[in-house]
Amino acid sequence: MSATTTLRRLEASWEDPPGLLGFLGSVDHKRVGRRYLVTAAVFLFIGGLEALLIRTQLIGPAAGVLTPEQYNQLFTMHGTTMMLLFAVPAESAFANYFLPLLVGARDMAFPRLNMFSYWVFVCAGIFLYASALFGAVPDGGWFAYAPLTLEAFSPGRGLDIYAVGVVFLGLSTTAGAINFLVTTFKMRAPGMTVSRIPVFAWSIVAIAFMILLAFPSFTVGPLMLEFSRALDMKFFDSSAGGDPLLWQHLFWFWGHPLVYIQLLPSTAIVSTIIPVFSRRRLVAYSWVVAGMLSTAFISFGLWVHHMFVTGLPQVTTSFFSAVSLAVVIPSAIQFFSWIATMGLGTPRWDSPMMWCMGEMFLFLLGGATGVMVGLVPFDQLAHDTYFVVAHFHYLLAGAVVFGLTAGLHYWAPKITGRLLDERFAKVSFWVTFVGMNLTFGPQHLLGLWGMARRTFTYEQGLGWDALNLWSTIGSYVFGLGLLLVAANVVWSLRAGEPAGPDPWGGGTLEWSTPSPTPPYNYARIPVVTDRDPLWAADWATPGSPGDPEDPDDDLALVSSDLHHEVYLTAGPEAGSEGTRVMAGPSFAPLFTALAIAAVAVAMVARSPVFVSMALVGVVATAVWWFWPAEGRP
Amino acid sequence: MRAVAGRRATAGGRPCQSRRADERHPDTSAVHAVGAHPRRSEHPSSAHLLRARPVAILATGLTLAACSRGGLAPDGTDASRIFDVTVVLTIAAVVVSLGVVVAWIWAVRRPGRSDIGADVDAAEATAERRLVLGGGIVMPAVVMAVLLGFGLWTMDAAPQQGDLEIEVVGHQYWWEVVYRDGPGVPTTFRTANQIRVPVDTDVTMVLRSDDVIHSFFVPQLAGKVDLVPGRENTLTFAATEEGTYEGFCAEFCGVQHAWMKFEVVATTPQEFSDWADRMARPAADPVTDLQAHGQEVFAGNSCVGCHAISGVDDSARIGPDLTHLASRDEIGAGVLGLDEENLADWIRNAQAIKGGSRMPPQQLSDDDLDALVAYLLALE
Amino acid sequence: MSDAVDAVTRGHGVPATRGRPIAFWGVVLLAVTESMLFVVLLVSWFYLWSRESQWPPAGVEPPELVVSGIRSVVLLSTSATIWLAERGLRRGDRRAAWNWTVATVAGAGFFLATHVREFVWQVPREFLWSDHAYGSMYWTILNFHGAHVAVGIIIWVFMLVRLGRGAFGPDDTVPFETASIYWHAVDAIWVFVWTSMYLLPNLLGG
Ligand code: HEA
Ligand code: HEA
Ligand code: CUA
Ligand SMILES: [Cu+2]
């Protein structure tokens, strides 16, 4: 076979079929990744718009822009949207698109499950926002503390939608985590030993484990809440043997790991970009990886720092205070690895690098305030004030958003095939960066002065007016900055300069493919002999794995009957195991997701009949999914 | 009579006008800043933190000009303890962050190499490992150990039990306050949304809730503590200055969480026990005919179903105790100043002022309402 | 094809290995997160217990041990039967695979039927889920587990149908093996559920 026929056959095998099946049933991880990215961005803007409304209400004392009910709904939906519908899916977006590419695979381990995750995520997002249509928007805050969220104090269906919606969404996240893990276990290119796995892939491994161990807690908690509301169960009712703090334990046992689930991929993006633009390999790679894994581990031991003022015994709070400080160490390792990498190399200030610098700065400040609230006495002052709001926005709207945006600037050329406008990118960086600090900087002081969060108004004469005004102006600037980023991406789709396969001189495998990456990812299964394969001295030399002239069709793995054929490896050495045919496009994941959505709707409607019918639907669609393809028994 | 220490004092001083949430009005008398007065440099109560003093004084000097408000202007033992921690932590955070930034700038400016594939020479390898392990493990470990030790030490310094015990029960969206007999308090009495304490006396708040979780927070006096249904938490502190201090609910508790405020008034022990004597007495009898009619209206309408006025009917606990309503200067947990017009507005339709609060609108004739207001305003 | 690739990768110093199938890892990870679900439920159980002076609350007898013990033995023995079914399949004895899978479904069916009996005829006489936190936990945890058994039954029936249609054989055991991982997990979880909810209240309760 000639090289061109090989490519043509690969394309025929891997391309989505035309029509509805290709569109709704696609199993192309890149397509799923793109969808995740766009959907998460939409939710960022929805959540951001909510934030702007919140900030507008707080522009001055006693402003009458929103009613208290609307305000409470807005911050609840803002928090829930940003955490669950923006941050986590945005990470999934990068993981979906780049994890298989980074490890040199052609597909995810469970392609249909992947599409299923996406559909569930979309349905859950629509489900949560459909609450607005029925005038039953959740309003209990993103952590929905019982007993406020029980039927007695929050009648209506708002919190049912919240409780059922987040469980439903958790399903998507859990399925994604299993997929990412197995992809990294089994689909790495031959020779990608454990010590050659890219840091970004490691961060996904770390968060996937965290998801598997943390999310069950956020399945059980909201289900208990829903059962309490719909069936009058008594888990959180102190007059019947329950305890309101049980909810808080369940929530934060998930909620704390969640914040590192959001953070780690974003710091790993920084660890990916800095070496490329400093022209030095990442210093202390193994320490960075160990740092990420130990963050994942430690993160399960500090949930109580969100409950320092609930009246728990001092031994308990002291212990969790100590663990909260211990978690600084793995973060610091990453930070100093970046510093050392830049010190050893010669940094170049392209836009992805600028966003990385922004990420580092905001991470440093947000981390420092994290250490402050980690000490119990200070938290007694700062808890539930704007100081905490400032702390976590420096990390979320700061570190996480800036890290992801750095990743966007770095990888957009790979996704779209076109470069963003550099000058425009730098302007948008500075606007966003200034807006970020202007919004959340003043909130530190407001918090120390005693401004409580989740208050829809404040009085005149407290001296809070000026700083709140600045904060509101800042949020508009912040919004403008993000709008500029979006505009740049949209502009580049049509008018950007063609990027070529490797505009930045990256070292990881994805840069060896054309941009945008073809449906089959790699024309030949890459064989990995170095941590940064493209930077290996012998890459692209005759006879090497990256030899451009080498028409080694054996490595191309062309399927004779146009199946999705992939190559499996096993063990820490990624020894070669053999080929396997993956599932192709199918409608079943979409319909299973819809059936599960029907269960969710039925639960909120509190109709046992409808719930049972929907469950039958789930079983039926699942059987359809797993029913073997035609021709096999 | 009351020392002017906080904004609250101005609430009594300014012409009592409606202070609704949805209305903006110029406040010319606004004394900016709660407690905008110099912090006393020596708190006898926090002498145990002597070692932190020099830093604290330095930082106080620096921040006083602009920042001394709320939690940064402590006038209570617990708040001072926390303030010292705040100062130390702020300095530590700034110093460490600056140090990291310096290292970062150095790294960026250092002429490096850019031969990406090549091996690193041994000297450089050691240098970089030192940087990563020193900065990433040793430095934070030391800083964290010191800060943790300091934090734990100050936690132990918190007093456990005060001389006077005050029971505070959180309700959506107001505070029930119960004084049990003790130093200066002749017998059990109830009030709402205002807590009086004698200065320089350790007071223990016993915090409970009957509905949802609330949080008791007076930034200038003490750290916050939650009120959790089914549990009893305590908070002990002493006010070290006379004055009126802004307090509020810090845990989201429903629609009107923002208007669940209260004030803590610290007076001399003598003034405190005078006040307590007055409060322990049943409500003043009506003097004028109008007031007498007002009392009838109160007793004959739904009011008694929710509000207690001792001497009239002391059984209801759904709403705030009104026995000495006129001795307070605000109603609706801070939403309105107490005057005739506001009180009438409130009784007629509290929902229009504080939508979602648990007091329904009342159908009363204008005459009845006038009488009721006259009666309530006489309950000093 | 695969051998040819092997040859090339070996040329680059990559050893050949044999690992577990993809589906194996998928189901193992599923079992991990499912187990965590029950860990969280049981921790909640013990947490609420630790706050009560009497558990079960006054007027509620501790759960009985004999019938539930028998049910437990039956459920655990289905782990053995399904292992036998797998072994039959690996040896090419499809008849044995069929029989042992039917036995598994029967065991699981017995367990589920007695579960339904417990929650339809016995428990409601004593307490409802809305009576107290103990009742809420009892109903929730046990029915959660019951739901897992029900899903297991559906899976094994699905396997039986495919087996009957001629699927699976000595070199096509992966679906069977992975389904049995789920099943062993459900059984193992039951050991902890039973110990925490039936045995310990009898030993420590009152
Ligand atoms: C991405 C999200 C993210 C991240 C990474 C963190 C990181 C940390 N957080 Fe934060 N946190 C949140 C998101 C996050 N947090 C959210 C959302 C909430 C509130 C939720 C709510 O109430 O709604 C919260 C609340 C919160 C609280 C509870 C506050 C309260 O409600 O009263 C506490 C208390 O301990 C805390 C601590 C910490 C600590 C110690 C870290 C550490 O991991 C930080 C470590 C990092 C660094 C320190 C920087 C790098 C280190 C160096 C450069 C070395 C040098 C530095 C030093 C020596 C100091 N966080
Ligand atoms: C990833 C998480 C994340 C992110 C990115 C953000 C981003 C922002 N957040 Fe938020 N926030 C939370 C997570 C997050 N937040 C959480 C968890 C809470 C707690 C909720 C609770 O208490 O329950 C919270 C609470 C919270 C509060 C406190 C509310 C209160 O306690 O009363 C405030 C107030 O200032 C705020 C502001 C902002 C602002 C200004 C942004 C900015 O970054 C937003 C930037 C702006 C945009 C992205 C807008 C872009 C769009 C446009 C410019 C318009 C485009 C036009 C069209 C679409 C037509 N957030
Ligand atoms: Cu009570 Cu907030
Ligand atoms: Cu946390």
mmCIF file of N, CA, C and O in Angstrom, chain C residues 3 8 12 14 18 35 61 63 65 76 80 84 136 191 199 201:
data_model
loop_
_atom_site.group_PDB
_atom_site.id
_atom_site.type_symbol
_atom_site.label_atom_id
_atom_site.label_comp_id
_atom_site.label_asym_id
_atom_site.label_seq_id
_atom_site.Cartn_x
_atom_site.Cartn_y
_atom_site.Cartn_z
ATOM 1 N N ASP C 3 1.034 -8.898 14.857
ATOM 2 C CA ASP C 3 2.387 -9.430 14.986
ATOM 3 C C ASP C 3 3.394 -8.540 14.283
ATOM 4 O O ASP C 3 4.495 -8.313 14.775
ATOM 5 N N VAL C 8 7.851 -4.375 14.848
ATOM 6 C CA VAL C 8 8.406 -3.033 14.759
ATOM 7 C C VAL C 8 8.696 -2.472 16.145
ATOM 8 O O VAL C 8 9.761 -1.943 16.421
ATOM 9 N N HIS C 12 12.176 -1.156 18.551
ATOM 10 C CA HIS C 12 12.444 0.056 19.329
ATOM 11 C C HIS C 12 12.598 -0.245 20.816
ATOM 12 O O HIS C 12 12.533 0.646 21.653
ATOM 13 N N VAL C 14 10.576 -2.074 22.763
ATOM 14 C CA VAL C 14 9.358 -2.197 23.561
ATOM 15 C C VAL C 14 9.023 -3.672 23.706
ATOM 16 O O VAL C 14 8.859 -4.375 22.712
ATOM 17 N N ARG C 18 1.217 -9.211 28.051
ATOM 18 C CA ARG C 18 -0.208 -9.495 28.036
ATOM 19 C C ARG C 18 -0.824 -8.831 29.251
ATOM 20 O O ARG C 18 -0.361 -8.997 30.358
ATOM 21 N N SER C 35 -18.309 0.756 45.472
ATOM 22 C CA SER C 35 -17.981 0.421 46.857
ATOM 23 C C SER C 35 -17.902 1.685 47.686
ATOM 24 O O SER C 35 -18.341 1.732 48.836
ATOM 25 N N GLU C 61 -36.955 -3.297 67.437
ATOM 26 C CA GLU C 61 -36.081 -4.426 67.738
ATOM 27 C C GLU C 61 -34.860 -4.396 66.832
ATOM 28 O O GLU C 61 -34.973 -3.986 65.671
ATOM 29 N N PRO C 63 -32.460 -5.914 64.125
ATOM 30 C CA PRO C 63 -32.844 -6.822 63.038
ATOM 31 C C PRO C 63 -32.546 -8.266 63.418
ATOM 32 O O PRO C 63 -31.599 -8.525 64.165
ATOM 33 N N LEU C 65 -31.360 -12.226 62.968
ATOM 34 C CA LEU C 65 -30.121 -12.693 62.354
ATOM 35 C C LEU C 65 -30.267 -13.998 61.579
ATOM 36 O O LEU C 65 -29.508 -14.244 60.651
ATOM 37 N N LEU C 76 -23.978 -15.120 49.014
ATOM 38 C CA LEU C 76 -22.536 -15.299 48.854
ATOM 39 C C LEU C 76 -22.232 -16.535 48.023
ATOM 40 O O LEU C 76 -21.260 -16.565 47.262
ATOM 41 N N ALA C 80 -19.801 -18.194 44.145
ATOM 42 C CA ALA C 80 -19.193 -19.471 43.758
ATOM 43 C C ALA C 80 -19.829 -20.007 42.486
ATOM 44 O O ALA C 80 -19.133 -20.452 41.565
ATOM 45 N N LEU C 84 -18.097 -20.929 38.899
ATOM 46 C CA LEU C 84 -18.192 -22.221 38.223
ATOM 47 C C LEU C 84 -18.682 -22.051 36.791
ATOM 48 O O LEU C 84 -18.207 -22.717 35.868
ATOM 49 N N SER C 136 -34.816 5.809 58.213
ATOM 50 C CA SER C 136 -34.423 6.338 56.911
ATOM 51 C C SER C 136 -33.173 5.640 56.388
ATOM 52 O O SER C 136 -33.095 5.241 55.222
ATOM 53 N N VAL C 191 -21.509 -8.252 52.595
ATOM 54 C CA VAL C 191 -20.894 -8.685 53.852
ATOM 55 C C VAL C 191 -20.800 -7.507 54.806
ATOM 56 O O VAL C 191 -21.148 -7.597 55.993
ATOM 57 N N LEU C 199 -25.788 -7.365 62.165
ATOM 58 C CA LEU C 199 -25.019 -8.004 63.237
ATOM 59 C C LEU C 199 -24.686 -7.018 64.360
ATOM 60 O O LEU C 199 -25.021 -7.242 65.523
ATOM 61 N N PRO C 201 -25.800 -4.014 65.403
ATOM 62 C CA PRO C 201 -26.842 -3.521 66.326
ATOM 63 C C PRO C 201 -27.251 -4.573 67.339
ATOM 64 O O PRO C 201 -27.597 -4.242 68.463
#
